[in-house]
mmCIF file with all atom_site columns, C-alpha atoms in Angstrom:
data_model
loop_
_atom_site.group_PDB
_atom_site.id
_atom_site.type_symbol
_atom_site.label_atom_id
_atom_site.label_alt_id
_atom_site.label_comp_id
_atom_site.label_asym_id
_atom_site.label_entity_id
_atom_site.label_seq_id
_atom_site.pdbx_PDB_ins_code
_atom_site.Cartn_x
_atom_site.Cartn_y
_atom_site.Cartn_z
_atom_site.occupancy
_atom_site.B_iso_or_equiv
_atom_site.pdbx_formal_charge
_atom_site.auth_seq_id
_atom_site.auth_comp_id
_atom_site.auth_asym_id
_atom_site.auth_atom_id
_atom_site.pdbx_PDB_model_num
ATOM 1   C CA . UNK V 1 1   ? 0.000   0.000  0.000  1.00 0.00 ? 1   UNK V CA 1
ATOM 2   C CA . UNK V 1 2   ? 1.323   3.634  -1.032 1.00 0.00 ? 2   UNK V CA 1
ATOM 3   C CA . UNK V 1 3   ? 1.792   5.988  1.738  1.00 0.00 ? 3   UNK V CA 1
ATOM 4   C CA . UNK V 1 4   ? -0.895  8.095  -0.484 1.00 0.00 ? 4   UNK V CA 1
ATOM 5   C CA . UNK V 1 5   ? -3.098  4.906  0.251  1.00 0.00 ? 5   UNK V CA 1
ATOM 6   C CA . UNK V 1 6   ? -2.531  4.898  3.809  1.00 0.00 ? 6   UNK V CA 1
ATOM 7   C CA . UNK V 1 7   ? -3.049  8.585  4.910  1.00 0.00 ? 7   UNK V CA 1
ATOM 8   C CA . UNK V 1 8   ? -6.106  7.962  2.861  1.00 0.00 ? 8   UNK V CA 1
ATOM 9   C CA . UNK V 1 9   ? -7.284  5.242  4.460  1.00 0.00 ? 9   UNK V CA 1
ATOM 10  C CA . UNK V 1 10  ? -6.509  7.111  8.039  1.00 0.00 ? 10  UNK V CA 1
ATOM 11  C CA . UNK V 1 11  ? -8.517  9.706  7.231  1.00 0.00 ? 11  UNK V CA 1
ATOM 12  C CA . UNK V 1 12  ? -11.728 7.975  6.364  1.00 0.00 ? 12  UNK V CA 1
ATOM 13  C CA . UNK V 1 13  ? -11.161 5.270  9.418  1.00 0.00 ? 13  UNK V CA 1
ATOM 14  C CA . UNK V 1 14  ? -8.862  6.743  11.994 1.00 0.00 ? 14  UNK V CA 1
ATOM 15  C CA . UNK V 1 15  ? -10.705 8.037  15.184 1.00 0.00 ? 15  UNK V CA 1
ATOM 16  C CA . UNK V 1 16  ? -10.755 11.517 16.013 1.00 0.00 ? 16  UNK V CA 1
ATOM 17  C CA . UNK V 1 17  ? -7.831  12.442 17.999 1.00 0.00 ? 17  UNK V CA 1
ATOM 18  C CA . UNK V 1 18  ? -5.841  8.987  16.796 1.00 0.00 ? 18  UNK V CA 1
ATOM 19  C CA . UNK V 1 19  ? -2.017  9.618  16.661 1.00 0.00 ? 19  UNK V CA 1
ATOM 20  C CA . UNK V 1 20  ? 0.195   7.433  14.693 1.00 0.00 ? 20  UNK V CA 1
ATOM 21  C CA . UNK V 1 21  ? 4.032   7.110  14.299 1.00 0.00 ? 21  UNK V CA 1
ATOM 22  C CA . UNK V 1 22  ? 5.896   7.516  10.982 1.00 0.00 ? 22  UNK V CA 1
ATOM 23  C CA . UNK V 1 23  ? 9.362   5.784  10.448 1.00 0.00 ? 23  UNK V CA 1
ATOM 24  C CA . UNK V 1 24  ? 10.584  9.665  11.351 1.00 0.00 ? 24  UNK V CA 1
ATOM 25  C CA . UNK V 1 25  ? 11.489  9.847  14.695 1.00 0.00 ? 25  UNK V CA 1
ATOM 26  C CA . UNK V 1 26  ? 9.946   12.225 16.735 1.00 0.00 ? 26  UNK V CA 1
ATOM 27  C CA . UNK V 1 27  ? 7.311   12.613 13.716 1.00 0.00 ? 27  UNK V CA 1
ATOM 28  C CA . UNK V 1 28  ? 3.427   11.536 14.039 1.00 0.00 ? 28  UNK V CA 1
ATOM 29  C CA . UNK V 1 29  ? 0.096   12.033 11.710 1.00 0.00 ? 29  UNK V CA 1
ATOM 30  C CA . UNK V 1 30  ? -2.392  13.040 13.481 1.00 0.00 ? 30  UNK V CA 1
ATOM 31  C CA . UNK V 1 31  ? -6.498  13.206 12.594 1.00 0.00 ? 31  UNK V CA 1
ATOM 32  C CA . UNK V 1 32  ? -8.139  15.762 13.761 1.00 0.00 ? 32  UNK V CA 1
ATOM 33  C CA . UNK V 1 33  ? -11.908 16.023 13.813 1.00 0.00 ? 33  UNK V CA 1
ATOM 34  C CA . UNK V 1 34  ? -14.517 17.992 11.531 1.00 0.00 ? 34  UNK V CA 1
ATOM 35  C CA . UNK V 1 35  ? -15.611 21.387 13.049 1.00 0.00 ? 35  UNK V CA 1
ATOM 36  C CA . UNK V 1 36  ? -18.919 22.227 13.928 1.00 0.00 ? 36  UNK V CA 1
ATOM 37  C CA . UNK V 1 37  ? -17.948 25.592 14.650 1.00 0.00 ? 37  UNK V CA 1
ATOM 38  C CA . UNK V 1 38  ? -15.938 26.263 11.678 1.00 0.00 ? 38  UNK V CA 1
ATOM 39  C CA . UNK V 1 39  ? -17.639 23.897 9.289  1.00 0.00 ? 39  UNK V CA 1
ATOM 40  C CA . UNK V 1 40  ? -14.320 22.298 8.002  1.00 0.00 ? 40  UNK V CA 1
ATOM 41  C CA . UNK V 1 41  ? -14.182 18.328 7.612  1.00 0.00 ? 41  UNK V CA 1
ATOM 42  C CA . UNK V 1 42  ? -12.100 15.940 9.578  1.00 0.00 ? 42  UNK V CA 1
ATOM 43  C CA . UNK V 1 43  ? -8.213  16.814 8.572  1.00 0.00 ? 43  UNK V CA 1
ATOM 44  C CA . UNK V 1 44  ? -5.215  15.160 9.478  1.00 0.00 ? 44  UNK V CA 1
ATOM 45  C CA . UNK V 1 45  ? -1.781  16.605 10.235 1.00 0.00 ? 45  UNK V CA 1
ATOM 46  C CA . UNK V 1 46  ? 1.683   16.465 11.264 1.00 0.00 ? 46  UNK V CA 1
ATOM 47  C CA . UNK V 1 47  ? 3.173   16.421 14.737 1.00 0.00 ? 47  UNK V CA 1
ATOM 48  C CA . UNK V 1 48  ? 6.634   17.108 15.372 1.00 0.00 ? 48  UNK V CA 1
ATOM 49  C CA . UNK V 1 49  ? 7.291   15.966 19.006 1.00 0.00 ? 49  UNK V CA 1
ATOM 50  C CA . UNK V 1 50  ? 10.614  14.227 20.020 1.00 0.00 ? 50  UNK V CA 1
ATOM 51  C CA . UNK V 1 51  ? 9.340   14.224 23.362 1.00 0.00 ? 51  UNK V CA 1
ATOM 52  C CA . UNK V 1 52  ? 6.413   12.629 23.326 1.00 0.00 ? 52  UNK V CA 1
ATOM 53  C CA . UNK V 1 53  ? 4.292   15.316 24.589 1.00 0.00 ? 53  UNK V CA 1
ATOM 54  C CA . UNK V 1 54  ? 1.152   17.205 23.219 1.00 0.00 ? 54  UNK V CA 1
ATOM 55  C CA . UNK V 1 55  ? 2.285   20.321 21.555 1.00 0.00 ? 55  UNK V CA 1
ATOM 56  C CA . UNK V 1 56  ? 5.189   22.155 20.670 1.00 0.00 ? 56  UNK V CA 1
ATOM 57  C CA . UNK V 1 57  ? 6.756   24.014 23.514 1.00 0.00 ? 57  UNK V CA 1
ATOM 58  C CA . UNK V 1 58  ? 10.469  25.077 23.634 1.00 0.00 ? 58  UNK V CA 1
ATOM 59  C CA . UNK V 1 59  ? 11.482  24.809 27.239 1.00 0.00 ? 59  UNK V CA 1
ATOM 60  C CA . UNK V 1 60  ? 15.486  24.741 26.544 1.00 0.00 ? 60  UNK V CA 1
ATOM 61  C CA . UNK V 1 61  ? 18.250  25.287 23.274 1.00 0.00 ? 61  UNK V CA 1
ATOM 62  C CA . UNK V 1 62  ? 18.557  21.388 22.854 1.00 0.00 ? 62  UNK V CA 1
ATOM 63  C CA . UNK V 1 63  ? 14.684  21.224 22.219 1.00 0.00 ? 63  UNK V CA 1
ATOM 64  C CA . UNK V 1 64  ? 14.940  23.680 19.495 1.00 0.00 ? 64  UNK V CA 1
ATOM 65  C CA . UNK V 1 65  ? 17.710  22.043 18.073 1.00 0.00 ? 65  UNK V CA 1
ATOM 66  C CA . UNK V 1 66  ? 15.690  18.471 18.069 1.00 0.00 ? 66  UNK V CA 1
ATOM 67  C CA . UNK V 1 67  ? 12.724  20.926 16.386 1.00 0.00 ? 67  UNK V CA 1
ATOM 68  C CA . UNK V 1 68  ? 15.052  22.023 13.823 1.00 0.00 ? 68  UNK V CA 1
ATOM 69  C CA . UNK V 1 69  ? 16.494  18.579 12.738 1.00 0.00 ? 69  UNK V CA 1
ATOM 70  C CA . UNK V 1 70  ? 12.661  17.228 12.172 1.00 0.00 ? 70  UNK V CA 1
ATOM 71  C CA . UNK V 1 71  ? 11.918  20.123 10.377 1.00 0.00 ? 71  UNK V CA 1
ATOM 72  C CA . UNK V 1 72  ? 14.942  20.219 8.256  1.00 0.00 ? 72  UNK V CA 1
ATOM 73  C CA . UNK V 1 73  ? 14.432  16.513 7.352  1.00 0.00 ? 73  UNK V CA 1
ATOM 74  C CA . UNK V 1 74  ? 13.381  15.904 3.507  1.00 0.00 ? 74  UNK V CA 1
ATOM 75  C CA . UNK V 1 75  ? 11.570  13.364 3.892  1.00 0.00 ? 75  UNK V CA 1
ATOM 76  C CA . UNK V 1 76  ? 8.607   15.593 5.980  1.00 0.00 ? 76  UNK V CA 1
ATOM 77  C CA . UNK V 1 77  ? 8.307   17.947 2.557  1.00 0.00 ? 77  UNK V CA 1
ATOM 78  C CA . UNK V 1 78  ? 7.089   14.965 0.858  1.00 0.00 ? 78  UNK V CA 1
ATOM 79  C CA . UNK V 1 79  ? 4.921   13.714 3.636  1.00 0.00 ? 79  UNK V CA 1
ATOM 80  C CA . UNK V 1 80  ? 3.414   17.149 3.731  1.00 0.00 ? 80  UNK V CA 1
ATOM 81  C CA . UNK V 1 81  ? 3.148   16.967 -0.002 1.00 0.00 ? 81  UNK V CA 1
ATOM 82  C CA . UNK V 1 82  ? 0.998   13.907 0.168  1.00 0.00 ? 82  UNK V CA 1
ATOM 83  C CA . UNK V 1 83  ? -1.109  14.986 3.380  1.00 0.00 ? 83  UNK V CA 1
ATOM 84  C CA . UNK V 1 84  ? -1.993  18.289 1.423  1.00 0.00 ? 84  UNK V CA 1
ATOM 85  C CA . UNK V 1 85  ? -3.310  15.783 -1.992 1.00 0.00 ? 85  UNK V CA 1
ATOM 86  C CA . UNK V 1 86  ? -5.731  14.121 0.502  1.00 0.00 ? 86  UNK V CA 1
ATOM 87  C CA . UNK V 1 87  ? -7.095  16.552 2.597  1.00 0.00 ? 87  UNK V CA 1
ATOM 88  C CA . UNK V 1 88  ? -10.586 18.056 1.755  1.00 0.00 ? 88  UNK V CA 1
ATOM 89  C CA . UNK V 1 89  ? -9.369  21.915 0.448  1.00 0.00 ? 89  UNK V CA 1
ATOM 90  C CA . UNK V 1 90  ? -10.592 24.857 2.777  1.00 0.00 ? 90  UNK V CA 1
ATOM 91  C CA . UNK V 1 91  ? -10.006 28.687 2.689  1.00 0.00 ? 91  UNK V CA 1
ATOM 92  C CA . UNK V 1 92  ? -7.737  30.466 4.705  1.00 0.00 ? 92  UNK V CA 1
ATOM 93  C CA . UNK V 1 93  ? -8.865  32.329 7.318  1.00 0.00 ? 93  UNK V CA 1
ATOM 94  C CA . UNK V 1 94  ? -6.343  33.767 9.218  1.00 0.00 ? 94  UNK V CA 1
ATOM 95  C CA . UNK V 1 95  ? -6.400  37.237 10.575 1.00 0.00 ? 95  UNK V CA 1
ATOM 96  C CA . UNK V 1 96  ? -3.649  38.655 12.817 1.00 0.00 ? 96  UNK V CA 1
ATOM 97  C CA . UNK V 1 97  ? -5.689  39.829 16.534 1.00 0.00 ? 97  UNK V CA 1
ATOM 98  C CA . UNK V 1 98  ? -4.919  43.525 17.046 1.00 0.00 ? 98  UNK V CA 1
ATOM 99  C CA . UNK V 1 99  ? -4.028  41.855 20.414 1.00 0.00 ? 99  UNK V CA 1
ATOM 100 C CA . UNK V 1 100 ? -1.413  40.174 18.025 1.00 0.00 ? 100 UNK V CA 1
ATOM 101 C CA . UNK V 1 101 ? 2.248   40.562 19.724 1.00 0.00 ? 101 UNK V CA 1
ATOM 102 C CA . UNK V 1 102 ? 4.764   41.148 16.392 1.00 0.00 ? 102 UNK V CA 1
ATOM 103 C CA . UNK V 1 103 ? 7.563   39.613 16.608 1.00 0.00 ? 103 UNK V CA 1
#
């Protein structure tokens, strides 16, 4: 089965919230459910977390560093590649808060 295949196949019968590991270290697909609120359909996404925790959150320079090495790694561009051919299309919504701190 094609990894196309697969992330297909996650997306129509992973559960909501499911997490599941790549051959990346510290890398993870994730499906996240449809929103009522926004009306988007069920997505799924990368995680980049070598440490196993929900979220990304620098606590120290040798986290960053880990961040940067699964970020830099080629193999995620063509993951993300493949997760963007399968996922339903939406439009962009972002607007900067006022609130916003620039940085």
């Amino acid at each position: 089965m094609s990894l196309e295949e697969k992330l297909k196949n996650f997306l129509e019968k992973g559960k909501d919230w499911e997490r599941i590991r790549t051959t990346i270290k510290g890398i993870f697909i994730l499906k996240i459910p449809k929103s009522k609120i926004k009306d988007t359909p069920s997505r799924i996404v990368v995680e980049l977390n070598p440490t196993k925790k929900r979220g990304i959150i620098l606590r120290n320079l040798e986290e960053l560093k880990e961040f940067k090495n699964l970020i830099n790694n080629e193999k995620l561009e063509y993951l993300l590649k493949t997760i963007d051919n399968i996922n339903p299309k939406i439009a962009k919504r972002f607007k900067p808060s006022k609130e916003a701190i620039e940085v």
